[in-house]
JSON list of C-alpha atoms in Angstrom, two decimals:
[
{"chain": "A", "resi": 1, "resn": "ASP", "atom": "CA", "xyz": [-51.91, -4.57, 33.32]},
{"chain": "A", "resi": 2, "resn": "GLY", "atom": "CA", "xyz": [-49.06, -6.82, 34.02]},
{"chain": "A", "resi": 3, "resn": "GLY", "atom": "CA", "xyz": [-45.86, -4.65, 32.50]},
{"chain": "A", "resi": 4, "resn": "ILE", "atom": "CA", "xyz": [-42.47, -2.67, 33.13]},
{"chain": "A", "resi": 5, "resn": "THR", "atom": "CA", "xyz": [-43.53, 1.12, 33.93]},
{"chain": "A", "resi": 6, "resn": "GLN", "atom": "CA", "xyz": [-40.15, 3.88, 34.20]},
{"chain": "A", "resi": 7, "resn": "SER", "atom": "CA", "xyz": [-40.72, 6.97, 34.83]},
{"chain": "A", "resi": 8, "resn": "PRO", "atom": "CA", "xyz": [-39.89, 9.64, 34.34]},
{"chain": "A", "resi": 9, "resn": "LYS", "atom": "CA", "xyz": [-40.45, 9.28, 30.16]},
{"chain": "A", "resi": 10, "resn": "TYR", "atom": "CA", "xyz": [-37.78, 12.80, 30.12]},
{"chain": "A", "resi": 11, "resn": "LEU", "atom": "CA", "xyz": [-35.25, 13.94, 32.72]},
{"chain": "A", "resi": 12, "resn": "PHE", "atom": "CA", "xyz": [-33.36, 16.82, 32.34]},
{"chain": "A", "resi": 13, "resn": "ARG", "atom": "CA", "xyz": [-30.39, 17.33, 35.07]},
{"chain": "A", "resi": 14, "resn": "LYS", "atom": "CA", "xyz": [-27.83, 19.39, 35.91]},
{"chain": "A", "resi": 15, "resn": "GLU", "atom": "CA", "xyz": [-24.65, 18.94, 35.75]},
{"chain": "A", "resi": 16, "resn": "GLY", "atom": "CA", "xyz": [-23.21, 17.87, 39.07]},
{"chain": "A", "resi": 17, "resn": "GLN", "atom": "CA", "xyz": [-26.57, 16.60, 40.40]},
{"chain": "A", "resi": 18, "resn": "ASN", "atom": "CA", "xyz": [-27.66, 12.93, 41.37]},
{"chain": "A", "resi": 19, "resn": "VAL", "atom": "CA", "xyz": [-31.28, 11.90, 40.16]},
{"chain": "A", "resi": 20, "resn": "THR", "atom": "CA", "xyz": [-33.22, 8.60, 40.36]},
{"chain": "A", "resi": 21, "resn": "LEU", "atom": "CA", "xyz": [-34.74, 6.98, 37.92]},
{"chain": "A", "resi": 22, "resn": "SER", "atom": "CA", "xyz": [-37.28, 4.45, 38.96]},
{"chain": "A", "resi": 23, "resn": "CYS", "atom": "CA", "xyz": [-38.49, 1.47, 37.14]},
{"chain": "A", "resi": 24, "resn": "GLU", "atom": "CA", "xyz": [-41.33, -1.07, 38.75]},
{"chain": "A", "resi": 25, "resn": "GLN", "atom": "CA", "xyz": [-42.81, -4.50, 37.70]},
{"chain": "A", "resi": 26, "resn": "ASN", "atom": "CA", "xyz": [-45.80, -6.26, 38.53]},
{"chain": "A", "resi": 27, "resn": "LEU", "atom": "CA", "xyz": [-45.22, -9.33, 36.71]},
{"chain": "A", "resi": 28, "resn": "ASN", "atom": "CA", "xyz": [-43.77, -11.04, 39.89]},
{"chain": "A", "resi": 29, "resn": "HIS", "atom": "CA", "xyz": [-40.31, -11.66, 37.88]},
{"chain": "A", "resi": 30, "resn": "ASP", "atom": "CA", "xyz": [-37.19, -12.39, 39.98]},
{"chain": "A", "resi": 31, "resn": "ALA", "atom": "CA", "xyz": [-34.89, -10.66, 37.40]},
{"chain": "A", "resi": 32, "resn": "MET", "atom": "CA", "xyz": [-34.12, -7.52, 36.74]},
{"chain": "A", "resi": 33, "resn": "TYR", "atom": "CA", "xyz": [-31.26, -5.03, 34.98]},
{"chain": "A", "resi": 34, "resn": "TRP", "atom": "CA", "xyz": [-30.85, -1.67, 34.09]},
{"chain": "A", "resi": 35, "resn": "TYR", "atom": "CA", "xyz": [-29.24, -0.80, 30.53]},
{"chain": "A", "resi": 36, "resn": "ARG", "atom": "CA", "xyz": [-27.77, 2.34, 29.07]},
{"chain": "A", "resi": 37, "resn": "GLN", "atom": "CA", "xyz": [-28.31, 2.73, 25.37]},
{"chain": "A", "resi": 38, "resn": "ASP", "atom": "CA", "xyz": [-26.20, 5.50, 23.53]},
{"chain": "A", "resi": 39, "resn": "PRO", "atom": "CA", "xyz": [-27.37, 6.77, 19.52]},
{"chain": "A", "resi": 40, "resn": "GLY", "atom": "CA", "xyz": [-26.67, 4.43, 17.16]},
{"chain": "A", "resi": 41, "resn": "GLN", "atom": "CA", "xyz": [-25.36, 2.12, 19.58]},
{"chain": "A", "resi": 42, "resn": "GLY", "atom": "CA", "xyz": [-26.84, -1.71, 21.53]},
{"chain": "A", "resi": 43, "resn": "LEU", "atom": "CA", "xyz": [-27.23, -1.93, 24.78]},
{"chain": "A", "resi": 44, "resn": "ARG", "atom": "CA", "xyz": [-24.72, -2.01, 28.00]},
{"chain": "A", "resi": 45, "resn": "LEU", "atom": "CA", "xyz": [-25.83, -3.80, 31.30]},
{"chain": "A", "resi": 46, "resn": "ILE", "atom": "CA", "xyz": [-24.89, -1.10, 34.24]},
{"chain": "A", "resi": 47, "resn": "TYR", "atom": "CA", "xyz": [-26.76, -3.21, 36.77]},
{"chain": "A", "resi": 48, "resn": "TYR", "atom": "CA", "xyz": [-28.58, -6.27, 37.20]},
{"chain": "A", "resi": 49, "resn": "SER", "atom": "CA", "xyz": [-30.32, -8.29, 40.51]},
{"chain": "A", "resi": 50, "resn": "GLN", "atom": "CA", "xyz": [-31.20, -11.78, 40.04]},
{"chain": "A", "resi": 51, "resn": "ILE", "atom": "CA", "xyz": [-33.53, -11.90, 43.81]},
{"chain": "A", "resi": 52, "resn": "VAL", "atom": "CA", "xyz": [-34.60, -9.02, 45.68]},
{"chain": "A", "resi": 53, "resn": "ASN", "atom": "CA", "xyz": [-31.56, -7.40, 48.05]},
{"chain": "A", "resi": 54, "resn": "ASP", "atom": "CA", "xyz": [-28.85, -8.43, 45.52]},
{"chain": "A", "resi": 55, "resn": "PHE", "atom": "CA", "xyz": [-27.54, -7.02, 42.86]},
{"chain": "A", "resi": 56, "resn": "GLN", "atom": "CA", "xyz": [-24.23, -7.15, 40.55]},
{"chain": "A", "resi": 57, "resn": "LYS", "atom": "CA", "xyz": [-22.25, -4.56, 38.62]},
{"chain": "A", "resi": 58, "resn": "GLY", "atom": "CA", "xyz": [-22.68, -4.75, 34.76]},
{"chain": "A", "resi": 59, "resn": "ASP", "atom": "CA", "xyz": [-19.73, -4.25, 32.27]},
{"chain": "A", "resi": 60, "resn": "ILE", "atom": "CA", "xyz": [-20.33, 0.39, 33.05]},
{"chain": "A", "resi": 61, "resn": "ALA", "atom": "CA", "xyz": [-21.64, 0.32, 37.00]},
{"chain": "A", "resi": 62, "resn": "GLU", "atom": "CA", "xyz": [-19.17, 3.23, 37.73]},
{"chain": "A", "resi": 63, "resn": "GLY", "atom": "CA", "xyz": [-20.70, 6.20, 38.30]},
{"chain": "A", "resi": 64, "resn": "TYR", "atom": "CA", "xyz": [-23.78, 4.39, 39.10]},
{"chain": "A", "resi": 65, "resn": "SER", "atom": "CA", "xyz": [-26.16, 3.20, 41.83]},
{"chain": "A", "resi": 66, "resn": "VAL", "atom": "CA", "xyz": [-28.80, 0.90, 41.91]},
{"chain": "A", "resi": 67, "resn": "SER", "atom": "CA", "xyz": [-30.75, -0.58, 45.36]},
{"chain": "A", "resi": 68, "resn": "ARG", "atom": "CA", "xyz": [-32.98, -3.82, 45.52]},
{"chain": "A", "resi": 69, "resn": "GLU", "atom": "CA", "xyz": [-35.21, -3.58, 48.16]},
{"chain": "A", "resi": 70, "resn": "LYS", "atom": "CA", "xyz": [-37.96, -4.92, 46.82]},
{"chain": "A", "resi": 71, "resn": "LYS", "atom": "CA", "xyz": [-39.06, -7.06, 44.24]},
{"chain": "A", "resi": 72, "resn": "GLU", "atom": "CA", "xyz": [-41.22, -4.93, 42.27]},
{"chain": "A", "resi": 73, "resn": "SER", "atom": "CA", "xyz": [-38.83, -2.27, 42.09]},
{"chain": "A", "resi": 74, "resn": "PHE", "atom": "CA", "xyz": [-35.43, -1.60, 40.99]},
{"chain": "A", "resi": 75, "resn": "PRO", "atom": "CA", "xyz": [-33.87, 1.85, 40.51]},
{"chain": "A", "resi": 76, "resn": "LEU", "atom": "CA", "xyz": [-31.21, 3.55, 39.26]},
{"chain": "A", "resi": 77, "resn": "THR", "atom": "CA", "xyz": [-29.15, 6.72, 40.83]},
{"chain": "A", "resi": 78, "resn": "VAL", "atom": "CA", "xyz": [-27.12, 8.33, 38.22]},
{"chain": "A", "resi": 79, "resn": "THR", "atom": "CA", "xyz": [-24.70, 10.30, 40.46]},
{"chain": "A", "resi": 80, "resn": "SER", "atom": "CA", "xyz": [-22.37, 13.08, 39.60]},
{"chain": "A", "resi": 81, "resn": "ALA", "atom": "CA", "xyz": [-19.19, 10.93, 39.56]},
{"chain": "A", "resi": 82, "resn": "GLN", "atom": "CA", "xyz": [-21.04, 9.74, 35.58]},
{"chain": "A", "resi": 83, "resn": "LYS", "atom": "CA", "xyz": [-18.92, 11.70, 33.60]},
{"chain": "A", "resi": 84, "resn": "ASN", "atom": "CA", "xyz": [-20.91, 11.61, 30.72]},
{"chain": "A", "resi": 85, "resn": "PRO", "atom": "CA", "xyz": [-24.71, 10.69, 31.86]},
{"chain": "A", "resi": 86, "resn": "THR", "atom": "CA", "xyz": [-26.74, 11.86, 28.42]},
{"chain": "A", "resi": 87, "resn": "ALA", "atom": "CA", "xyz": [-28.62, 8.50, 27.37]},
{"chain": "A", "resi": 88, "resn": "PHE", "atom": "CA", "xyz": [-31.28, 6.68, 26.78]},
{"chain": "A", "resi": 89, "resn": "TYR", "atom": "CA", "xyz": [-32.14, 3.99, 29.79]},
{"chain": "A", "resi": 90, "resn": "LEU", "atom": "CA", "xyz": [-34.13, 0.92, 29.92]},
{"chain": "A", "resi": 91, "resn": "CYS", "atom": "CA", "xyz": [-35.07, -1.46, 32.98]},
{"chain": "A", "resi": 92, "resn": "ALA", "atom": "CA", "xyz": [-35.65, -4.61, 32.08]},
{"chain": "A", "resi": 93, "resn": "SER", "atom": "CA", "xyz": [-36.79, -8.01, 34.01]},
{"chain": "A", "resi": 94, "resn": "SER", "atom": "CA", "xyz": [-37.40, -11.76, 33.69]},
{"chain": "A", "resi": 95, "resn": "PRO", "atom": "CA", "xyz": [-38.49, -14.41, 35.40]},
{"chain": "A", "resi": 96, "resn": "GLY", "atom": "CA", "xyz": [-35.15, -15.97, 36.28]},
{"chain": "A", "resi": 97, "resn": "GLN", "atom": "CA", "xyz": [-35.00, -19.77, 37.84]},
{"chain": "A", "resi": 98, "resn": "GLY", "atom": "CA", "xyz": [-33.91, -20.67, 33.78]},
{"chain": "A", "resi": 99, "resn": "MET", "atom": "CA", "xyz": [-35.93, -18.39, 31.83]},
{"chain": "A", "resi": 100, "resn": "THR", "atom": "CA", "xyz": [-34.38, -15.86, 30.29]},
{"chain": "A", "resi": 101, "resn": "GLU", "atom": "CA", "xyz": [-36.16, -13.79, 28.15]},
{"chain": "A", "resi": 102, "resn": "GLN", "atom": "CA", "xyz": [-36.10, -10.20, 29.04]},
{"chain": "A", "resi": 103, "resn": "PHE", "atom": "CA", "xyz": [-39.01, -7.46, 29.32]},
{"chain": "A", "resi": 104, "resn": "PHE", "atom": "CA", "xyz": [-38.51, -3.73, 28.98]},
{"chain": "A", "resi": 105, "resn": "GLY", "atom": "CA", "xyz": [-39.74, -0.86, 30.19]},
{"chain": "A", "resi": 106, "resn": "PRO", "atom": "CA", "xyz": [-40.33, 2.30, 27.78]},
{"chain": "A", "resi": 107, "resn": "GLY", "atom": "CA", "xyz": [-37.30, 3.66, 28.66]},
{"chain": "A", "resi": 108, "resn": "THR", "atom": "CA", "xyz": [-36.25, 6.95, 30.42]},
{"chain": "A", "resi": 109, "resn": "ARG", "atom": "CA", "xyz": [-34.04, 9.66, 28.12]},
{"chain": "A", "resi": 110, "resn": "LEU", "atom": "CA", "xyz": [-31.68, 11.58, 30.58]},
{"chain": "A", "resi": 111, "resn": "THR", "atom": "CA", "xyz": [-30.38, 14.92, 29.23]},
{"chain": "A", "resi": 112, "resn": "VAL", "atom": "CA", "xyz": [-27.36, 16.29, 30.89]},
{"chain": "A", "resi": 113, "resn": "LEU", "atom": "CA", "xyz": [-27.69, 20.04, 31.19]},
{"chain": "B", "resi": 1, "resn": "GLY", "atom": "CA", "xyz": [-15.41, -12.95, 25.28]},
{"chain": "B", "resi": 2, "resn": "GLU", "atom": "CA", "xyz": [-18.69, -13.10, 24.17]},
{"chain": "B", "resi": 3, "resn": "ASP", "atom": "CA", "xyz": [-19.42, -10.91, 21.21]},
{"chain": "B", "resi": 4, "resn": "VAL", "atom": "CA", "xyz": [-22.58, -10.55, 19.21]},
{"chain": "B", "resi": 5, "resn": "GLU", "atom": "CA", "xyz": [-22.44, -9.12, 15.94]},
{"chain": "B", "resi": 6, "resn": "GLN", "atom": "CA", "xyz": [-24.46, -8.35, 13.21]},
{"chain": "B", "resi": 7, "resn": "SER", "atom": "CA", "xyz": [-24.56, -5.74, 10.14]},
{"chain": "B", "resi": 8, "resn": "LEU", "atom": "CA", "xyz": [-25.95, -1.84, 11.28]},
{"chain": "B", "resi": 9, "resn": "PHE", "atom": "CA", "xyz": [-28.67, -1.60, 8.16]},
{"chain": "B", "resi": 10, "resn": "LEU", "atom": "CA", "xyz": [-30.58, -2.98, 5.29]},
{"chain": "B", "resi": 11, "resn": "SER", "atom": "CA", "xyz": [-33.21, -1.34, 3.05]},
{"chain": "B", "resi": 12, "resn": "VAL", "atom": "CA", "xyz": [-35.48, -3.57, 1.57]},
{"chain": "B", "resi": 13, "resn": "ARG", "atom": "CA", "xyz": [-38.44, -2.68, -0.49]},
{"chain": "B", "resi": 14, "resn": "GLU", "atom": "CA", "xyz": [-42.52, -2.76, 0.70]},
{"chain": "B", "resi": 15, "resn": "GLY", "atom": "CA", "xyz": [-43.76, -6.12, 0.26]},
{"chain": "B", "resi": 16, "resn": "ASP", "atom": "CA", "xyz": [-40.46, -8.21, 0.09]},
{"chain": "B", "resi": 17, "resn": "SER", "atom": "CA", "xyz": [-38.60, -10.42, 2.32]},
{"chain": "B", "resi": 18, "resn": "SER", "atom": "CA", "xyz": [-36.42, -8.96, 4.92]},
{"chain": "B", "resi": 19, "resn": "VAL", "atom": "CA", "xyz": [-32.82, -11.18, 6.31]},
{"chain": "B", "resi": 20, "resn": "ILE", "atom": "CA", "xyz": [-31.47, -10.00, 8.77]},
{"chain": "B", "resi": 21, "resn": "ASN", "atom": "CA", "xyz": [-27.97, -11.69, 10.08]},
{"chain": "B", "resi": 22, "resn": "CYS", "atom": "CA", "xyz": [-26.20, -12.63, 13.73]},
{"chain": "B", "resi": 23, "resn": "THR", "atom": "CA", "xyz": [-22.94, -14.24, 14.73]},
{"chain": "B", "resi": 24, "resn": "TYR", "atom": "CA", "xyz": [-22.73, -14.75, 18.36]},
{"chain": "B", "resi": 25, "resn": "THR", "atom": "CA", "xyz": [-19.74, -16.51, 20.12]},
{"chain": "B", "resi": 26, "resn": "ASP", "atom": "CA", "xyz": [-20.97, -18.41, 23.57]},
{"chain": "B", "resi": 27, "resn": "SER", "atom": "CA", "xyz": [-21.34, -22.01, 21.90]},
{"chain": "B", "resi": 28, "resn": "SER", "atom": "CA", "xyz": [-23.42, -23.08, 25.62]},
{"chain": "B", "resi": 29, "resn": "SER", "atom": "CA", "xyz": [-25.89, -19.99, 25.16]},
{"chain": "B", "resi": 30, "resn": "THR", "atom": "CA", "xyz": [-28.92, -22.14, 25.58]},
{"chain": "B", "resi": 31, "resn": "TYR", "atom": "CA", "xyz": [-31.48, -19.32, 23.91]},
{"chain": "B", "resi": 32, "resn": "LEU", "atom": "CA", "xyz": [-30.93, -16.76, 21.46]},
{"chain": "B", "resi": 33, "resn": "TYR", "atom": "CA", "xyz": [-33.45, -13.79, 20.83]},
{"chain": "B", "resi": 34, "resn": "TRP", "atom": "CA", "xyz": [-34.37, -11.14, 18.35]},
{"chain": "B", "resi": 35, "resn": "TYR", "atom": "CA", "xyz": [-35.76, -7.68, 19.85]},
{"chain": "B", "resi": 36, "resn": "LYS", "atom": "CA", "xyz": [-37.40, -4.82, 17.93]},
{"chain": "B", "resi": 37, "resn": "GLN", "atom": "CA", "xyz": [-37.25, -1.08, 18.87]},
{"chain": "B", "resi": 38, "resn": "GLU", "atom": "CA", "xyz": [-38.97, 1.31, 17.63]},
{"chain": "B", "resi": 39, "resn": "PRO", "atom": "CA", "xyz": [-38.13, 4.92, 17.52]},
{"chain": "B", "resi": 40, "resn": "GLY", "atom": "CA", "xyz": [-37.68, 6.35, 20.95]},
{"chain": "B", "resi": 41, "resn": "ALA", "atom": "CA", "xyz": [-39.78, 3.01, 22.55]},
{"chain": "B", "resi": 42, "resn": "GLY", "atom": "CA", "xyz": [-38.00, 0.07, 24.29]},
{"chain": "B", "resi": 43, "resn": "LEU", "atom": "CA", "xyz": [-37.18, -3.46, 23.12]},
{"chain": "B", "resi": 44, "resn": "GLN", "atom": "CA", "xyz": [-39.99, -5.56, 22.69]},
{"chain": "B", "resi": 45, "resn": "LEU", "atom": "CA", "xyz": [-39.52, -9.66, 22.11]},
{"chain": "B", "resi": 46, "resn": "LEU", "atom": "CA", "xyz": [-40.64, -10.52, 19.28]},
{"chain": "B", "resi": 47, "resn": "THR", "atom": "CA", "xyz": [-39.40, -14.75, 19.04]},
{"chain": "B", "resi": 48, "resn": "TYR", "atom": "CA", "xyz": [-36.30, -16.75, 19.83]},
{"chain": "B", "resi": 49, "resn": "ILE", "atom": "CA", "xyz": [-35.34, -20.28, 19.86]},
{"chain": "B", "resi": 50, "resn": "PHE", "atom": "CA", "xyz": [-34.00, -22.82, 21.78]},
{"chain": "B", "resi": 51, "resn": "SER", "atom": "CA", "xyz": [-30.38, -23.77, 20.55]},
{"chain": "B", "resi": 52, "resn": "ASN", "atom": "CA", "xyz": [-31.20, -27.38, 20.08]},
{"chain": "B", "resi": 53, "resn": "MET", "atom": "CA", "xyz": [-33.62, -26.17, 17.04]},
{"chain": "B", "resi": 54, "resn": "ASP", "atom": "CA", "xyz": [-32.75, -24.56, 13.58]},
{"chain": "B", "resi": 55, "resn": "MET", "atom": "CA", "xyz": [-35.70, -23.48, 13.06]},
{"chain": "B", "resi": 56, "resn": "LYS", "atom": "CA", "xyz": [-38.73, -21.47, 14.02]},
{"chain": "B", "resi": 57, "resn": "GLN", "atom": "CA", "xyz": [-41.53, -19.85, 12.82]},
{"chain": "B", "resi": 58, "resn": "ASP", "atom": "CA", "xyz": [-44.02, -17.13, 13.79]},
{"chain": "B", "resi": 59, "resn": "GLN", "atom": "CA", "xyz": [-46.65, -16.00, 11.14]},
{"chain": "B", "resi": 60, "resn": "ARG", "atom": "CA", "xyz": [-44.21, -13.80, 9.18]},
{"chain": "B", "resi": 61, "resn": "LEU", "atom": "CA", "xyz": [-41.35, -14.50, 11.46]},
{"chain": "B", "resi": 62, "resn": "THR", "atom": "CA", "xyz": [-38.66, -16.98, 10.68]},
{"chain": "B", "resi": 63, "resn": "VAL", "atom": "CA", "xyz": [-35.79, -17.13, 12.73]},
{"chain": "B", "resi": 64, "resn": "LEU", "atom": "CA", "xyz": [-32.47, -19.65, 11.32]},
{"chain": "B", "resi": 65, "resn": "LEU", "atom": "CA", "xyz": [-29.98, -21.38, 13.29]},
{"chain": "B", "resi": 66, "resn": "ASN", "atom": "CA", "xyz": [-27.14, -22.83, 12.33]},
{"chain": "B", "resi": 67, "resn": "LYS", "atom": "CA", "xyz": [-24.96, -23.91, 15.79]},
{"chain": "B", "resi": 68, "resn": "LYS", "atom": "CA", "xyz": [-22.03, -24.75, 14.22]},
{"chain": "B", "resi": 69, "resn": "ASP", "atom": "CA", "xyz": [-21.25, -21.50, 12.00]},
{"chain": "B", "resi": 70, "resn": "LYS", "atom": "CA", "xyz": [-22.89, -19.68, 15.45]},
{"chain": "B", "resi": 71, "resn": "HIS", "atom": "CA", "xyz": [-25.18, -17.72, 12.68]},
{"chain": "B", "resi": 72, "resn": "LEU", "atom": "CA", "xyz": [-28.78, -16.93, 13.58]},
{"chain": "B", "resi": 73, "resn": "SER", "atom": "CA", "xyz": [-30.98, -14.75, 11.27]},
{"chain": "B", "resi": 74, "resn": "LEU", "atom": "CA", "xyz": [-34.15, -13.34, 11.12]},
{"chain": "B", "resi": 75, "resn": "ARG", "atom": "CA", "xyz": [-36.39, -13.56, 8.05]},
{"chain": "B", "resi": 76, "resn": "ILE", "atom": "CA", "xyz": [-39.94, -11.12, 8.02]},
{"chain": "B", "resi": 77, "resn": "ALA", "atom": "CA", "xyz": [-42.04, -12.45, 5.00]},
{"chain": "B", "resi": 78, "resn": "ASP", "atom": "CA", "xyz": [-43.52, -9.82, 2.68]},
{"chain": "B", "resi": 79, "resn": "THR", "atom": "CA", "xyz": [-42.12, -7.03, 5.18]},
{"chain": "B", "resi": 80, "resn": "GLN", "atom": "CA", "xyz": [-44.27, -3.32, 5.80]},
{"chain": "B", "resi": 81, "resn": "THR", "atom": "CA", "xyz": [-43.21, -0.11, 6.30]},
{"chain": "B", "resi": 82, "resn": "GLY", "atom": "CA", "xyz": [-44.37, -0.93, 10.36]},
{"chain": "B", "resi": 83, "resn": "ASP", "atom": "CA", "xyz": [-41.56, -2.85, 9.93]},
{"chain": "B", "resi": 84, "resn": "SER", "atom": "CA", "xyz": [-38.92, -0.58, 9.50]},
{"chain": "B", "resi": 85, "resn": "ALA", "atom": "CA", "xyz": [-37.50, -0.28, 13.45]},
{"chain": "B", "resi": 86, "resn": "ILE", "atom": "CA", "xyz": [-33.92, -1.03, 15.09]},
{"chain": "B", "resi": 87, "resn": "TYR", "atom": "CA", "xyz": [-33.65, -5.51, 15.02]},
{"chain": "B", "resi": 88, "resn": "PHE", "atom": "CA", "xyz": [-31.20, -6.61, 17.95]},
{"chain": "B", "resi": 89, "resn": "CYS", "atom": "CA", "xyz": [-30.42, -10.32, 18.07]},
{"chain": "B", "resi": 90, "resn": "ALA", "atom": "CA", "xyz": [-29.19, -11.76, 21.87]},
{"chain": "B", "resi": 91, "resn": "GLU", "atom": "CA", "xyz": [-27.69, -14.45, 23.21]},
{"chain": "B", "resi": 92, "resn": "SER", "atom": "CA", "xyz": [-28.30, -16.05, 26.95]},
{"chain": "B", "resi": 93, "resn": "MET", "atom": "CA", "xyz": [-24.75, -16.59, 28.59]},
{"chain": "B", "resi": 94, "resn": "GLY", "atom": "CA", "xyz": [-24.38, -19.98, 29.52]},
{"chain": "B", "resi": 95, "resn": "GLY", "atom": "CA", "xyz": [-24.96, -20.36, 33.40]},
{"chain": "B", "resi": 96, "resn": "TYR", "atom": "CA", "xyz": [-26.12, -16.30, 33.76]},
{"chain": "B", "resi": 97, "resn": "ASN", "atom": "CA", "xyz": [-29.67, -15.02, 34.02]},
{"chain": "B", "resi": 98, "resn": "LYS", "atom": "CA", "xyz": [-27.91, -12.70, 31.51]},
{"chain": "B", "resi": 99, "resn": "LEU", "atom": "CA", "xyz": [-28.37, -11.21, 28.03]},
{"chain": "B", "resi": 100, "resn": "ILE", "atom": "CA", "xyz": [-26.15, -10.13, 25.41]},
{"chain": "B", "resi": 101, "resn": "PHE", "atom": "CA", "xyz": [-27.12, -8.20, 22.51]},
{"chain": "B", "resi": 102, "resn": "GLY", "atom": "CA", "xyz": [-25.95, -7.36, 18.96]},
{"chain": "B", "resi": 103, "resn": "ALA", "atom": "CA", "xyz": [-25.69, -3.15, 18.13]},
{"chain": "B", "resi": 104, "resn": "GLY", "atom": "CA", "xyz": [-29.16, -3.76, 16.53]},
{"chain": "B", "resi": 105, "resn": "THR", "atom": "CA", "xyz": [-29.79, -3.47, 12.72]},
{"chain": "B", "resi": 106, "resn": "ARG", "atom": "CA", "xyz": [-31.53, -0.83, 11.62]},
{"chain": "B", "resi": 107, "resn": "LEU", "atom": "CA", "xyz": [-34.66, -1.71, 9.22]},
{"chain": "B", "resi": 108, "resn": "ALA", "atom": "CA", "xyz": [-36.07, 0.78, 6.46]},
{"chain": "B", "resi": 109, "resn": "VAL", "atom": "CA", "xyz": [-38.90, -0.45, 4.29]},
{"chain": "B", "resi": 110, "resn": "HIS", "atom": "CA", "xyz": [-38.81, 2.04, 1.31]},
{"chain": "B", "resi": 111, "resn": "PRO", "atom": "CA", "xyz": [-42.29, 1.54, -1.31]}
]
């Protein structure tokens, strides 16, 4: 089955630790995205990548880092520099090349203790 | 700058129609989307409309687009309890492979 997977579904982190969230897609999509969702709010774009080995900052990139070494993978690292990391993180992918619809993974809920 | 606005909450009776409204700002948007999010889950693409259309129907869903007023609506006919969710509208940013999302409308369906 084609789709987007995110792991883990729930993640707990101690303050001051870095943590990496996984996102994998087997849709052969060029573009991938990371969003943050806080309770009762919409989605805010953290980083996006339109092609392998290239990525751009979104609206709230501070305290986060990404890599795009393979087309199917776009991991997000939440660093200790992120002041308020507790949130629901959503990964999405898009075919690219003018096709803008995005398809989402199930999300990872990160809680900082 | 770009901005997408939605009302935050809508309550309807089971069997009635629901209408969720959205306004957007980027007149160069090529596509506009509606997504559904159930609790604790990712977003599910419901439907989309191309900017040169003014209506699209897909089973119980009807999308209306008023490009002059930059107004988009989603009508759900015969609303069921399973339609209870948060609905997001999104516009594609002209020239970029990015979407701008509204804050979401929480739809509550009651008996």
